[in-house]
Coordinates of C-alpha atoms in Angstrom, one line a residue:
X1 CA -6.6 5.7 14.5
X2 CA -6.5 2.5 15.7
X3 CA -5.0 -0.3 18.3
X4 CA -2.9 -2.9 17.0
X5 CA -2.1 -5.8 19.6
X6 CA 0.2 -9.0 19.4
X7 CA -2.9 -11.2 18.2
X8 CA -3.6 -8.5 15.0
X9 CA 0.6 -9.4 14.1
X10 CA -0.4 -12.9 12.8
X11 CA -2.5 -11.6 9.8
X12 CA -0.7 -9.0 9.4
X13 CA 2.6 -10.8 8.5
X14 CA 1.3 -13.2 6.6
X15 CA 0.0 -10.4 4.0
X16 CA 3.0 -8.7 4.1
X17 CA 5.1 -11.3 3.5
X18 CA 2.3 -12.0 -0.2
X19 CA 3.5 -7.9 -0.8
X20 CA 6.7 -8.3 -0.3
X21 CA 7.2 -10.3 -3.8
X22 CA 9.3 -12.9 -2.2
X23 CA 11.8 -10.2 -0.2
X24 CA 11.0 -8.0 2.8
X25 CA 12.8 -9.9 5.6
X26 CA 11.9 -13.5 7.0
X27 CA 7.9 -12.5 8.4
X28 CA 8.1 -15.4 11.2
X29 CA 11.6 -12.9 12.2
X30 CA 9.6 -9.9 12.7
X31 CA 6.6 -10.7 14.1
X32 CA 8.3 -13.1 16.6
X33 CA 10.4 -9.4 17.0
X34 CA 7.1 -7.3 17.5
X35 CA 5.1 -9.0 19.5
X36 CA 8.1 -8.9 22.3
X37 CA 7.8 -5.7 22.2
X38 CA 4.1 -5.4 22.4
X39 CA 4.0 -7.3 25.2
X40 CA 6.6 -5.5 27.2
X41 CA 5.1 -1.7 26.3
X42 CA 1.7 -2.1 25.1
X43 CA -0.4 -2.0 22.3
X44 CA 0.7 0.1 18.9
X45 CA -1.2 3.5 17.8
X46 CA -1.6 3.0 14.2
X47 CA -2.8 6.4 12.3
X48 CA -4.0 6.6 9.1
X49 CA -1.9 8.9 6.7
X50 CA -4.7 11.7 7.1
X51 CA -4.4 12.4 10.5
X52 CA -0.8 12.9 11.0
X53 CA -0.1 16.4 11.5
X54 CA 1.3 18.2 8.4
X55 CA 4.6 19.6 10.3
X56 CA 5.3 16.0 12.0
X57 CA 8.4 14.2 11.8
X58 CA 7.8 10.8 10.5
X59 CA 10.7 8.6 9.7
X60 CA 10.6 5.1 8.0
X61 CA 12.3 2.6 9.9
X62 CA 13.6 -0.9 8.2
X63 CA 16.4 -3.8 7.6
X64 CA 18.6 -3.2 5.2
X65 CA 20.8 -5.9 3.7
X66 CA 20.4 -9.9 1.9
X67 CA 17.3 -11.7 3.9
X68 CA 19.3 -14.7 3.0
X69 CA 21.6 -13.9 6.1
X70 CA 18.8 -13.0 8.4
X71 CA 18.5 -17.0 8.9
X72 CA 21.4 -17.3 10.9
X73 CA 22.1 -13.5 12.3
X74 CA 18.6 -13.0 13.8
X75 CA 18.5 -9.5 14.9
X76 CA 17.7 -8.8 18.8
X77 CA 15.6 -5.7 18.1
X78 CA 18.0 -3.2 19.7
X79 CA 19.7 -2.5 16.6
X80 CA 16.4 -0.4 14.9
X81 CA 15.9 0.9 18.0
X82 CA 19.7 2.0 17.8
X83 CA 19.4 3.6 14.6
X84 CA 16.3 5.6 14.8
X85 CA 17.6 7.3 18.2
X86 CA 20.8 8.5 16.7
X87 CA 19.2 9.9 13.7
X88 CA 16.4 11.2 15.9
X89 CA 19.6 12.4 18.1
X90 CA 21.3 14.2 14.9
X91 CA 17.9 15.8 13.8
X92 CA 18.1 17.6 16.7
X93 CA 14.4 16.9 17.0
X94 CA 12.4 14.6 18.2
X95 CA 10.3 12.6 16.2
X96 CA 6.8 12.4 15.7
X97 CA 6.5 9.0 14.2
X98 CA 7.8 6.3 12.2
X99 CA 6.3 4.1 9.3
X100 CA 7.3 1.5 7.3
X101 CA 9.7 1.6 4.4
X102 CA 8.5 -1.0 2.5
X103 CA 5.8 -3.5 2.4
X104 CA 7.6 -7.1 3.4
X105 CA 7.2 -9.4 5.6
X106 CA 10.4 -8.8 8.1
X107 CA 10.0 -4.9 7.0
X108 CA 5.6 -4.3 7.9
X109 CA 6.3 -5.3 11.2
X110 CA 10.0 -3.8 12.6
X111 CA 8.5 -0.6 12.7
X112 CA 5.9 -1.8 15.4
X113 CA 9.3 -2.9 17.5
X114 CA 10.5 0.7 17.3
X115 CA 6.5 2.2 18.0
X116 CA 6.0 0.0 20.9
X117 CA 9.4 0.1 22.8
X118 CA 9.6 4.0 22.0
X119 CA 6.0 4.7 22.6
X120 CA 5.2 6.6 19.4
X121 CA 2.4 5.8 17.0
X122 CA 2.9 4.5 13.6
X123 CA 1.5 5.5 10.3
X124 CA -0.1 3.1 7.9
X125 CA 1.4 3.4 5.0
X126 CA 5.0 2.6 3.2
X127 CA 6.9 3.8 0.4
X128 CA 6.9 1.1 -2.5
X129 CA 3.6 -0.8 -1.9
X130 CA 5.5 -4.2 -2.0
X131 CA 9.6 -4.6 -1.9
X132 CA 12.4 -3.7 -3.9
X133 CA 16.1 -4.2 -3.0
X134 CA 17.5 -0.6 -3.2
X135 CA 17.1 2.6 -1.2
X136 CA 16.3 4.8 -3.8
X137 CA 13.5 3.0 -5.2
X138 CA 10.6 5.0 -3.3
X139 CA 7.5 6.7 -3.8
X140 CA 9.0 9.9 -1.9
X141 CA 12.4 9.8 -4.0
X142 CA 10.6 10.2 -6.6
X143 CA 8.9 13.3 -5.0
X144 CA 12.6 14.9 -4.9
X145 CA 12.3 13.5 -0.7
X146 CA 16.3 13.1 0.1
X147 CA 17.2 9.8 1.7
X148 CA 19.5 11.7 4.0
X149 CA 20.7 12.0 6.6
X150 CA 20.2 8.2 7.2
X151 CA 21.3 6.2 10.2
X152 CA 22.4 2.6 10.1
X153 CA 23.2 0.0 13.0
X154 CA 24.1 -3.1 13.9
X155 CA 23.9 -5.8 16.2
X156 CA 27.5 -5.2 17.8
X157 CA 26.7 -1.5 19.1
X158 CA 28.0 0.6 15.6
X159 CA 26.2 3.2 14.3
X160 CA 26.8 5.6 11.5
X161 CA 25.4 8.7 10.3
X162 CA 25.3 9.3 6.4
X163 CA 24.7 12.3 4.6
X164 CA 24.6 12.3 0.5
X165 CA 24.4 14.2 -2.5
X166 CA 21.6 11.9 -3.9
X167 CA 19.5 8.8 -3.0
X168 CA 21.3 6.6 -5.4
X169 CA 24.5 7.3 -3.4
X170 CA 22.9 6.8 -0.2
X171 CA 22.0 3.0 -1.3
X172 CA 25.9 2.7 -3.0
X173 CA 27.5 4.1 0.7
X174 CA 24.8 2.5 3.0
X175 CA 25.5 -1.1 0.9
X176 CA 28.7 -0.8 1.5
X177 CA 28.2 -0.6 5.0
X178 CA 25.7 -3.4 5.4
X179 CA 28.5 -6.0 3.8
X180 CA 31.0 -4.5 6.3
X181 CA 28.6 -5.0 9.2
X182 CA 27.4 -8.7 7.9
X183 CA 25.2 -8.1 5.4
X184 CA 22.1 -7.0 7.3
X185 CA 21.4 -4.4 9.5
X186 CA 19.1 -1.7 10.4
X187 CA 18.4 1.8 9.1
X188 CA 16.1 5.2 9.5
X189 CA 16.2 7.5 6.4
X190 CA 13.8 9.6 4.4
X191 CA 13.0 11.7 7.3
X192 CA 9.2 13.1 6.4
X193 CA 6.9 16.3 7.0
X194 CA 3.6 15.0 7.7
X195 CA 2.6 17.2 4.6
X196 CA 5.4 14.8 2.8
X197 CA 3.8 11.6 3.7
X198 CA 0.3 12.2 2.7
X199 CA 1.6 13.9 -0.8
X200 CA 4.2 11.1 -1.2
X201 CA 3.6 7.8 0.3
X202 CA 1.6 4.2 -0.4
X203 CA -1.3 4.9 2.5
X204 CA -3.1 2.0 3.8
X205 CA -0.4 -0.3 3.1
X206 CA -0.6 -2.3 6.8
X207 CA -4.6 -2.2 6.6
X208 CA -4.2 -4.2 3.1
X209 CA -1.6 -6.7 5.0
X210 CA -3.6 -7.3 7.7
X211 CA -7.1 -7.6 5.4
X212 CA -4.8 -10.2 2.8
X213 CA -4.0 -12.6 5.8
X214 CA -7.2 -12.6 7.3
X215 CA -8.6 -13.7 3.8
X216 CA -6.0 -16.3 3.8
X217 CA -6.7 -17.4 7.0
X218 CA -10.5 -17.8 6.6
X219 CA -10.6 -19.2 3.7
X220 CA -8.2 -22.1 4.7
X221 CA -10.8 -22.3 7.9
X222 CA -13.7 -22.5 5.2
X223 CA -11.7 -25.0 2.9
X224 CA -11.8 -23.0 0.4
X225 CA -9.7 -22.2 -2.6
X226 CA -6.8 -20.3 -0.3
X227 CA -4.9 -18.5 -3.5
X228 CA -8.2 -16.7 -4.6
X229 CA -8.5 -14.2 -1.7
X230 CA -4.7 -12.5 -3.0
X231 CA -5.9 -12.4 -6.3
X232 CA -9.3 -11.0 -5.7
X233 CA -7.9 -8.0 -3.3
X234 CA -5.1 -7.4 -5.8
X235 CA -6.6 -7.6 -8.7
X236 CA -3.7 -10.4 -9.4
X237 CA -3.6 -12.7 -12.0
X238 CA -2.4 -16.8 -11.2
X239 CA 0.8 -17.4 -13.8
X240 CA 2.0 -20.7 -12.7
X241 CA 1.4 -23.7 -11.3
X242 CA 4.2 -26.5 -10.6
X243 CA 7.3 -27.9 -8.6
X244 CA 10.6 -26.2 -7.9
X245 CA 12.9 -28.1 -9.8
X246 CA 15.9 -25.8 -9.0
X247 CA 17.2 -23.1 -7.1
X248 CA 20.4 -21.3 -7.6
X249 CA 20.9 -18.3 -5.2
X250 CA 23.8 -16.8 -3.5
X251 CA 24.7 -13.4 -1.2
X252 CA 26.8 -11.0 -3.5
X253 CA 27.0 -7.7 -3.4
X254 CA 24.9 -7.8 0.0
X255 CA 22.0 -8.9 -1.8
X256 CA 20.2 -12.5 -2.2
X257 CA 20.6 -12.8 -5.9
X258 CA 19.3 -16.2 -7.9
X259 CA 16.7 -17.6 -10.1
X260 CA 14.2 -20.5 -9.3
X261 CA 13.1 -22.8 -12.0
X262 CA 9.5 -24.5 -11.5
X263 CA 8.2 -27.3 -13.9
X264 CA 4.8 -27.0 -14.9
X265 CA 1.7 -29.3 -13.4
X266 CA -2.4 -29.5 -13.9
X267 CA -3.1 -26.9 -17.0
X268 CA 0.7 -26.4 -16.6
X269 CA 2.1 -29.4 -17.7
X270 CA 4.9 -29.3 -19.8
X271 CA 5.7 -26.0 -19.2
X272 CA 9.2 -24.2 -17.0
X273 CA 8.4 -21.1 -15.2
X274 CA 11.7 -19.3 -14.4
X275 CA 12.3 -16.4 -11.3
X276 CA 14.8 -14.5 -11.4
X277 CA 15.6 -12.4 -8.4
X278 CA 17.6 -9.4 -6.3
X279 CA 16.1 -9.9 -2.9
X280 CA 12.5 -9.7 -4.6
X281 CA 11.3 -11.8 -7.4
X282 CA 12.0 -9.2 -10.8
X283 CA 11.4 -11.2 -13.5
X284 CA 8.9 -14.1 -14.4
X285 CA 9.7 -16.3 -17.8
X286 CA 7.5 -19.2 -18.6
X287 CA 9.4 -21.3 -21.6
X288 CA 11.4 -17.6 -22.3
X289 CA 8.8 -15.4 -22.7
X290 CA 8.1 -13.0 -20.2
X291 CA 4.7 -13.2 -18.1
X292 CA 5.4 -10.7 -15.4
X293 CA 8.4 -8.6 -14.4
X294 CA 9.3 -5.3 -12.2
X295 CA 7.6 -3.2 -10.9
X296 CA 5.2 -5.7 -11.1
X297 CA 4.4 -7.8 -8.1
X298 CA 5.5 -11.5 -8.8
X299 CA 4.9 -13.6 -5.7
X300 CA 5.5 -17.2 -4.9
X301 CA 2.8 -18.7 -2.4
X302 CA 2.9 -22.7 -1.4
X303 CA 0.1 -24.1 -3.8
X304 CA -2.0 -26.1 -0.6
X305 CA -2.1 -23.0 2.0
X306 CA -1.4 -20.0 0.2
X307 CA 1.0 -19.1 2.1
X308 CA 3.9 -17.0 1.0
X309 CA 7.3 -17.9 0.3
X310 CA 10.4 -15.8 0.6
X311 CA 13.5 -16.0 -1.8
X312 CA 15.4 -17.4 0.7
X313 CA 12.9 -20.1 1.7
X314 CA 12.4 -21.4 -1.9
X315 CA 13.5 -25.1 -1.8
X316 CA 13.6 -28.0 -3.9
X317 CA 10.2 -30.4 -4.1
X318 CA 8.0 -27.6 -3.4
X319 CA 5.0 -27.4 -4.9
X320 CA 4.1 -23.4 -5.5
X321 CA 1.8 -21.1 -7.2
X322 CA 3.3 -18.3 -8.9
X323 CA 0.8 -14.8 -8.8
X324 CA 1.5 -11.6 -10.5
X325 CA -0.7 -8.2 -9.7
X326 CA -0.2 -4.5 -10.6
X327 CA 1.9 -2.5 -9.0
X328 CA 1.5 1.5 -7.8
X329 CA 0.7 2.9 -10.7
X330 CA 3.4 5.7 -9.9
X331 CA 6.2 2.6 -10.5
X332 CA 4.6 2.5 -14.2
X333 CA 5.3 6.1 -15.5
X334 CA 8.3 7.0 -17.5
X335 CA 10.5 8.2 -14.2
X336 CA 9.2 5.0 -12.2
X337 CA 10.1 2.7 -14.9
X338 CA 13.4 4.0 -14.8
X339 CA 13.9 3.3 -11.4
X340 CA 12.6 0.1 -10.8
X341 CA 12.0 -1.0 -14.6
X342 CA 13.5 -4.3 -15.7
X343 CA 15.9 -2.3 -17.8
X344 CA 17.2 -0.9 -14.7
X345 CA 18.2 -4.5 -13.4
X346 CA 19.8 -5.5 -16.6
X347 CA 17.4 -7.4 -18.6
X348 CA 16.6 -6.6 -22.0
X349 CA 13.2 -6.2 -22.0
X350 CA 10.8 -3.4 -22.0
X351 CA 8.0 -3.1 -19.4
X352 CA 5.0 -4.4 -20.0
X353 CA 1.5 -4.5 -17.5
X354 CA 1.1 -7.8 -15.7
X355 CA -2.9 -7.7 -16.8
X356 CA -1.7 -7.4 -20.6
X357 CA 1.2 -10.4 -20.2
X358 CA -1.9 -12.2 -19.0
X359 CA -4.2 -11.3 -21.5
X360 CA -1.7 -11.8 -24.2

């Protein structure tokens, strides 16, 4: 158990923003978000995974929606708080806990908002160990954990109750929802036993934020090489380095959908790196051939700082190094890869490990 105050946010942010493979929610968004609430009720309890109680109710709390919209419709912080209360007010019971749904940068750090202003402690640990753009791709739906019931709210005071006969329909009906309510908004879902979150969750996952910032951090304080702390705490490999060329991206389907193209510089030279992307970055393609791709983590960080950038931030002229690193190895067996493979997002490839595609 430990103490997390508005000074640990900073760090913290910044890693999960590298995680959340270019989607996860604006990090500036949620921190900003947080630390309110930190300051108005106190410092966050922040358990580890083994000492939550095994008949606790913990209950991941997120955004849902394209991050592409959270630019302009900034979110007040009421509208999580909105949803996890009326699903905490269907239960029947209270709960115990919430914890993050998935590791991004917007994503890590609304759950402190709901800890702090509700005064309940949160568990470290998510269910994806980086982002992906649909409901049912988690660790605990693949556990046979239900998605429902689910609440969802938004910034005008509506809230909604769904109940499903599968977590694939949950993300159809809940979607459908979001674009009706301006493509974003918040949700609580997967309601948890503590026995469920230790058997089926990502633990440690805001420890590993907080530990990727601060090496970020440091090592731009030391001078040093600011991309090589990511890649030595994630065993990641660097794919790319060059200048976006070209970004194509629009909000369909209440998702950020696009590609990126990057020409190559330095050892790269001559080269085109294409990203294409669903919130999160799926697929990496230097010159057509595939060099990373879902479940994978691809992430985008600016080439000078290290610093991550989001889908929705990519811009013409910057200069960016692309990194890939293993994902969970859960995401890589046979019902993983059917969940979150690239097949599953339309592209005709079949999976193949990040560390080989380097190799290779």
């Amino acid at each position: 158990m430990r103490r997390v105050d508005v000074d640990d946010l900073d760090d913290l942010a910044i890693g999960a923003a590298v995680l959340g493979t270019g989607g996860g929610g604006d990090p500036t968004i949620g921190k900003l978000i947080a630390k309110e609430a930190i300051r108005q009720h106190g410092p966050v309890t922040v358990l580890d995974a083994s000492e939550v109680d095994d008949d606790a109710l913990v209950v991941p709390s997120a955004m849902m929606g394209a991050p592409t919209v959270m630019l302009e419709k900034i979110p007040s912080g009421d509208e999580i708080v909105t949803a996890f209360e009326a699903l905490q007010s269907y239960l029947g019971r209270e709960i115990t806990a919430t914890t993050s749904a998935e590791a991004g940068g917007l994503n890590s750090t609304m759950p402190f908002t709901v800890a702090a202003r509700l005064g309940i402690p949160l568990v470290d640990a998510d269910m994806m160990g980086r982002a992906f753009p649909e409901l049912q791709m988690c660790t605990p739906g693949l556990a046979g954990v239900k998605a429902t019931p689910m609440a969802i709210a938004d910034e005008k005071g509506n809230a909604a109750i769904i109940e499903t006969v599968s977590n694939l329909w949950t993300e159809r009906l809940a979607r459908a929802a979001t674009i009706e309510m301006g493509c974003s908004a918040m949700i609580a879902l997967y309601a948890m036993s503590g026995r469920q979150v230790k058997d089926t969750m990502i633990h440690g996952t805001l420890a590993l934020c907080q530990e990727i910032g601060r090496a970020i951090r440091e090592a731009r304080a030391a001078h040093a090489d600011p991309i090589a702390p990511t890649l030595a705490v994630l065993a990641g490999h660097r794919l790319f380095d060059g200048k976006v060329v070209d970004v194509e991206r629009r909000t369909q389907t209440g998702f950020a959908r696009g590609e990126a193209r990057i020409e190559g510089v330095g050892d790269d030279a001559g080269a085109t790196l294409v990203l294409q992307f669903q919130n999160e970055h799926l697929v990496a393609l230097r010159d057509g051939r595939a060099v990373a791709m879902a479940p994978d983590l691809i992430m985008v960080v600016e080439s000078d700082t290290g610093a991550p950038i989001t889908t929705e931030e990519l811009r013409y002229g910057f200069r960016v190094t692309v990194l890939g690193a293993p994902c969970d190895p859960r995401w890589r067996s046979p019902e993983g890869l059917a969940l979150v493979g690239p097949r599953y997002f339309g592209y005709d490839l079949d999976f193949v490990p990040v560390e080989e595609l380097a190799a290779g």
